[in-house]
């Protein structure tokens, strides 16, 4: 009885397992997510006009929610940095993974939202609609708050970094 499959030479070593190393979230990835948001945000205004629907208003609660997200991420980043890098404590594995996942997901979604608000705000430039200026200004304020959330998420990701001991 013969087995089919790749035949391995006796001198070959089995392939080594991949290194368990994560790279920081790259600027290209964040810019790609922001570009998708920019296109989506910009397309919302003309799409609403074509469908005969009133384009959405940006309320004051939306930038405040993004600012709250930035504050929470910033606080968690500060606490994590103090624990890991200042006091040299080891985080529990599940804590470290949870914080890293929170940082990555928040950075990507906040970049998408930043682009969305910038695109929506730009779509109102030069429009003579009644609330165009208000929509534009509030969109840019919300984009600035979302950008703060991106920065805080990247700080949290950086705080989760540990250096191997020699």
PDB file of C-alpha atoms in Angstrom:
ATOM      1  CA  UNK A   1       0.000   0.000   0.000  1.00  0.00           C
ATOM      2  CA  UNK A   2       1.525   3.326  -1.020  1.00  0.00           C
ATOM      3  CA  UNK A   3       0.730   6.831   0.151  1.00  0.00           C
ATOM      4  CA  UNK A   4       0.448   9.562  -2.371  1.00  0.00           C
ATOM      5  CA  UNK A   5       1.692  12.999  -1.604  1.00  0.00           C
ATOM      6  CA  UNK A   6       4.869  14.997  -1.591  1.00  0.00           C
ATOM      7  CA  UNK A   7       7.935  12.981  -0.794  1.00  0.00           C
ATOM      8  CA  UNK A   8      10.301  14.677   1.609  1.00  0.00           C
ATOM      9  CA  UNK A   9      13.983  14.034   1.476  1.00  0.00           C
ATOM     10  CA  UNK A  10      15.395  12.804   4.800  1.00  0.00           C
ATOM     11  CA  UNK A  11      17.850  15.723   4.936  1.00  0.00           C
ATOM     12  CA  UNK A  12      15.159  18.398   4.601  1.00  0.00           C
ATOM     13  CA  UNK A  13      14.121  20.238   7.715  1.00  0.00           C
ATOM     14  CA  UNK A  14      10.424  20.774   8.350  1.00  0.00           C
ATOM     15  CA  UNK A  15       9.298  24.337   7.652  1.00  0.00           C
ATOM     16  CA  UNK A  16       9.665  26.617  10.630  1.00  0.00           C
ATOM     17  CA  UNK A  17       6.513  28.091  12.131  1.00  0.00           C
ATOM     18  CA  UNK A  18       5.833  31.725  11.256  1.00  0.00           C
ATOM     19  CA  UNK A  19       7.185  34.296  13.670  1.00  0.00           C
ATOM     20  CA  UNK A  20       4.506  35.614  16.022  1.00  0.00           C
ATOM     21  CA  UNK A  21       5.156  39.229  15.285  1.00  0.00           C
ATOM     22  CA  UNK A  22       2.621  41.944  14.522  1.00  0.00           C
ATOM     23  CA  UNK A  23       3.491  45.085  12.661  1.00  0.00           C
ATOM     24  CA  UNK A  24       2.068  48.466  13.648  1.00  0.00           C
ATOM     25  CA  UNK A  25      -0.848  49.763  11.621  1.00  0.00           C
ATOM     26  CA  UNK A  26       0.687  51.409   8.587  1.00  0.00           C
ATOM     27  CA  UNK A  27      -0.045  54.871   7.257  1.00  0.00           C
ATOM     28  CA  UNK A  28      -0.990  53.365   3.900  1.00  0.00           C
ATOM     29  CA  UNK A  29      -3.711  51.259   5.495  1.00  0.00           C
ATOM     30  CA  UNK A  30      -5.123  54.235   7.353  1.00  0.00           C
ATOM     31  CA  UNK A  31      -5.017  56.388   4.222  1.00  0.00           C
ATOM     32  CA  UNK A  32      -6.815  53.684   2.232  1.00  0.00           C
ATOM     33  CA  UNK A  33      -9.617  53.524   4.813  1.00  0.00           C
ATOM     34  CA  UNK A  34      -9.800  57.329   4.876  1.00  0.00           C
ATOM     35  CA  UNK A  35      -9.991  57.410   1.061  1.00  0.00           C
ATOM     36  CA  UNK A  36     -12.902  54.958   1.077  1.00  0.00           C
ATOM     37  CA  UNK A  37     -14.636  57.148   3.663  1.00  0.00           C
ATOM     38  CA  UNK A  38     -13.891  60.269   1.624  1.00  0.00           C
ATOM     39  CA  UNK A  39     -15.532  58.829  -1.481  1.00  0.00           C
ATOM     40  CA  UNK A  40     -18.519  57.556   0.507  1.00  0.00           C
ATOM     41  CA  UNK A  41     -19.001  60.837   2.354  1.00  0.00           C
ATOM     42  CA  UNK A  42     -18.676  62.883  -0.797  1.00  0.00           C
ATOM     43  CA  UNK A  43     -21.168  60.649  -2.657  1.00  0.00           C
ATOM     44  CA  UNK A  44     -23.826  60.919   0.075  1.00  0.00           C
ATOM     45  CA  UNK A  45     -24.903  64.474  -0.789  1.00  0.00           C
ATOM     46  CA  UNK A  46     -25.411  63.948  -4.560  1.00  0.00           C
ATOM     47  CA  UNK A  47     -27.074  60.594  -3.902  1.00  0.00           C
ATOM     48  CA  UNK A  48     -29.578  62.193  -1.533  1.00  0.00           C
ATOM     49  CA  UNK A  49     -30.283  64.909  -4.129  1.00  0.00           C
ATOM     50  CA  UNK A  50     -30.920  62.314  -6.851  1.00  0.00           C
ATOM     51  CA  UNK A  51     -33.238  60.301  -4.617  1.00  0.00           C
ATOM     52  CA  UNK A  52     -35.118  63.394  -3.456  1.00  0.00           C
ATOM     53  CA  UNK A  53     -34.159  62.801   0.158  1.00  0.00           C
ATOM     54  CA  UNK A  54     -33.025  65.536   2.531  1.00  0.00           C
ATOM     55  CA  UNK A  55     -29.271  65.139   3.156  1.00  0.00           C
ATOM     56  CA  UNK A  56     -28.478  64.371   6.803  1.00  0.00           C
ATOM     57  CA  UNK A  57     -27.507  67.080   9.248  1.00  0.00           C
ATOM     58  CA  UNK A  58     -24.455  66.662  11.426  1.00  0.00           C
ATOM     59  CA  UNK A  59     -25.606  67.269  14.976  1.00  0.00           C
ATOM     60  CA  UNK A  60     -23.463  68.375  17.879  1.00  0.00           C
ATOM     61  CA  UNK A  61     -23.672  64.900  19.424  1.00  0.00           C
ATOM     62  CA  UNK A  62     -21.675  63.256  16.635  1.00  0.00           C
ATOM     63  CA  UNK A  63     -18.423  65.176  17.188  1.00  0.00           C
ATOM     64  CA  UNK A  64     -18.893  64.833  20.950  1.00  0.00           C
ATOM     65  CA  UNK A  65     -19.209  61.049  20.653  1.00  0.00           C
ATOM     66  CA  UNK A  66     -16.006  60.929  18.612  1.00  0.00           C
ATOM     67  CA  UNK A  67     -14.284  63.162  21.144  1.00  0.00           C
ATOM     68  CA  UNK A  68     -15.430  60.828  23.929  1.00  0.00           C
ATOM     69  CA  UNK A  69     -13.982  57.879  21.986  1.00  0.00           C
ATOM     70  CA  UNK A  70     -10.683  59.754  21.613  1.00  0.00           C
ATOM     71  CA  UNK A  71     -10.630  60.527  25.342  1.00  0.00           C
ATOM     72  CA  UNK A  72     -11.319  56.915  26.323  1.00  0.00           C
ATOM     73  CA  UNK A  73      -8.674  55.572  23.939  1.00  0.00           C
ATOM     74  CA  UNK A  74      -6.205  58.181  25.144  1.00  0.00           C
ATOM     75  CA  UNK A  75      -6.813  57.263  28.782  1.00  0.00           C
ATOM     76  CA  UNK A  76      -6.404  53.531  28.089  1.00  0.00           C
ATOM     77  CA  UNK A  77      -3.210  54.302  26.153  1.00  0.00           C
ATOM     78  CA  UNK A  78      -1.843  56.320  29.065  1.00  0.00           C
ATOM     79  CA  UNK A  79      -2.712  53.610  31.623  1.00  0.00           C
ATOM     80  CA  UNK A  80      -1.212  50.910  29.399  1.00  0.00           C
ATOM     81  CA  UNK A  81       1.961  52.912  28.784  1.00  0.00           C
ATOM     82  CA  UNK A  82       2.451  53.524  32.506  1.00  0.00           C
ATOM     83  CA  UNK A  83       1.911  49.861  33.342  1.00  0.00           C
ATOM     84  CA  UNK A  84       4.041  48.340  30.583  1.00  0.00           C
ATOM     85  CA  UNK A  85       6.789  50.880  29.991  1.00  0.00           C
ATOM     86  CA  UNK A  86       7.117  52.848  33.229  1.00  0.00           C
ATOM     87  CA  UNK A  87       6.383  50.279  35.950  1.00  0.00           C
ATOM     88  CA  UNK A  88       7.527  47.324  33.764  1.00  0.00           C
ATOM     89  CA  UNK A  89       4.453  45.253  34.633  1.00  0.00           C
ATOM     90  CA  UNK A  90       3.301  42.413  32.411  1.00  0.00           C
ATOM     91  CA  UNK A  91      -0.263  42.573  31.181  1.00  0.00           C
ATOM     92  CA  UNK A  92      -2.351  39.461  31.216  1.00  0.00           C
ATOM     93  CA  UNK A  93      -2.409  37.952  27.729  1.00  0.00           C
ATOM     94  CA  UNK A  94      -6.115  38.534  27.226  1.00  0.00           C
ATOM     95  CA  UNK A  95      -5.769  42.159  28.368  1.00  0.00           C
ATOM     96  CA  UNK A  96      -2.970  42.855  25.929  1.00  0.00           C
ATOM     97  CA  UNK A  97      -4.818  41.230  23.029  1.00  0.00           C
ATOM     98  CA  UNK A  98      -8.055  43.048  23.874  1.00  0.00           C
ATOM     99  CA  UNK A  99      -6.291  46.415  23.988  1.00  0.00           C
ATOM    100  CA  UNK A 100      -4.451  45.759  20.754  1.00  0.00           C
ATOM    101  CA  UNK A 101      -7.639  44.703  18.969  1.00  0.00           C
ATOM    102  CA  UNK A 102      -9.436  47.759  20.350  1.00  0.00           C
ATOM    103  CA  UNK A 103      -6.621  50.007  19.125  1.00  0.00           C
ATOM    104  CA  UNK A 104      -6.483  48.488  15.630  1.00  0.00           C
ATOM    105  CA  UNK A 105     -10.229  48.449  15.090  1.00  0.00           C
ATOM    106  CA  UNK A 106     -10.643  51.971  16.437  1.00  0.00           C
ATOM    107  CA  UNK A 107      -7.843  53.334  14.259  1.00  0.00           C
ATOM    108  CA  UNK A 108      -9.300  51.826  11.084  1.00  0.00           C
ATOM    109  CA  UNK A 109     -12.908  52.818  11.771  1.00  0.00           C
ATOM    110  CA  UNK A 110     -11.946  56.306  12.947  1.00  0.00           C
ATOM    111  CA  UNK A 111      -9.903  56.774   9.747  1.00  0.00           C
ATOM    112  CA  UNK A 112     -12.945  55.709   7.719  1.00  0.00           C
ATOM    113  CA  UNK A 113     -15.167  58.115   9.666  1.00  0.00           C
ATOM    114  CA  UNK A 114     -12.622  60.932   9.289  1.00  0.00           C
ATOM    115  CA  UNK A 115     -12.651  60.492   5.534  1.00  0.00           C
ATOM    116  CA  UNK A 116     -16.439  60.263   5.519  1.00  0.00           C
ATOM    117  CA  UNK A 117     -16.918  63.548   7.332  1.00  0.00           C
ATOM    118  CA  UNK A 118     -14.276  65.306   5.225  1.00  0.00           C
ATOM    119  CA  UNK A 119     -15.942  64.053   2.040  1.00  0.00           C
ATOM    120  CA  UNK A 120     -19.389  65.074   3.235  1.00  0.00           C
ATOM    121  CA  UNK A 121     -18.114  68.513   4.211  1.00  0.00           C
ATOM    122  CA  UNK A 122     -16.369  68.975   0.858  1.00  0.00           C
ATOM    123  CA  UNK A 123     -19.546  68.057  -0.984  1.00  0.00           C
ATOM    124  CA  UNK A 124     -21.162  71.200   0.447  1.00  0.00           C
ATOM    125  CA  UNK A 125     -18.417  73.608  -0.666  1.00  0.00           C
ATOM    126  CA  UNK A 126     -19.946  76.162  -3.047  1.00  0.00           C
ATOM    127  CA  UNK A 127     -23.488  74.855  -2.548  1.00  0.00           C
ATOM    128  CA  UNK A 128     -26.086  77.589  -2.022  1.00  0.00           C
ATOM    129  CA  UNK A 129     -28.483  75.437   0.009  1.00  0.00           C
ATOM    130  CA  UNK A 130     -29.949  76.884   3.166  1.00  0.00           C
ATOM    131  CA  UNK A 131     -27.911  74.815   5.660  1.00  0.00           C
ATOM    132  CA  UNK A 132     -24.860  74.147   3.483  1.00  0.00           C
ATOM    133  CA  UNK A 133     -22.441  76.181   5.597  1.00  0.00           C
ATOM    134  CA  UNK A 134     -23.651  74.601   8.821  1.00  0.00           C
ATOM    135  CA  UNK A 135     -23.337  71.088   7.379  1.00  0.00           C
ATOM    136  CA  UNK A 136     -19.856  71.866   6.085  1.00  0.00           C
ATOM    137  CA  UNK A 137     -18.528  73.333   9.348  1.00  0.00           C
ATOM    138  CA  UNK A 138     -20.007  70.603  11.529  1.00  0.00           C
ATOM    139  CA  UNK A 139     -18.637  67.921   9.210  1.00  0.00           C
ATOM    140  CA  UNK A 140     -15.137  69.333   9.481  1.00  0.00           C
ATOM    141  CA  UNK A 141     -15.424  69.584  13.282  1.00  0.00           C
ATOM    142  CA  UNK A 142     -16.549  65.937  13.406  1.00  0.00           C
ATOM    143  CA  UNK A 143     -13.648  64.996  11.112  1.00  0.00           C
ATOM    144  CA  UNK A 144     -11.199  66.694  13.487  1.00  0.00           C
ATOM    145  CA  UNK A 145     -12.657  64.757  16.421  1.00  0.00           C
ATOM    146  CA  UNK A 146     -12.429  61.501  14.452  1.00  0.00           C
ATOM    147  CA  UNK A 147      -8.811  62.311  13.620  1.00  0.00           C
ATOM    148  CA  UNK A 148      -8.151  62.725  17.351  1.00  0.00           C
ATOM    149  CA  UNK A 149      -9.611  59.232  17.832  1.00  0.00           C
ATOM    150  CA  UNK A 150      -7.214  57.880  15.175  1.00  0.00           C
ATOM    151  CA  UNK A 151      -4.276  59.462  17.003  1.00  0.00           C
ATOM    152  CA  UNK A 152      -5.397  58.084  20.370  1.00  0.00           C
ATOM    153  CA  UNK A 153      -5.885  54.604  18.882  1.00  0.00           C
ATOM    154  CA  UNK A 154      -2.380  54.668  17.421  1.00  0.00           C
ATOM    155  CA  UNK A 155      -1.010  55.729  20.821  1.00  0.00           C
ATOM    156  CA  UNK A 156      -2.792  52.786  22.428  1.00  0.00           C
ATOM    157  CA  UNK A 157      -1.356  50.445  19.808  1.00  0.00           C
ATOM    158  CA  UNK A 158       2.104  51.813  20.525  1.00  0.00           C
ATOM    159  CA  UNK A 159       1.593  51.444  24.286  1.00  0.00           C
ATOM    160  CA  UNK A 160       0.814  47.735  23.787  1.00  0.00           C
ATOM    161  CA  UNK A 161       4.258  47.162  22.266  1.00  0.00           C
ATOM    162  CA  UNK A 162       6.651  45.129  24.345  1.00  0.00           C
ATOM    163  CA  UNK A 163      10.345  44.706  23.720  1.00  0.00           C
ATOM    164  CA  UNK A 164      11.953  41.289  23.973  1.00  0.00           C
ATOM    165  CA  UNK A 165      14.422  40.911  26.790  1.00  0.00           C
ATOM    166  CA  UNK A 166      17.893  39.802  25.588  1.00  0.00           C
TER     167      UNK A 166
END
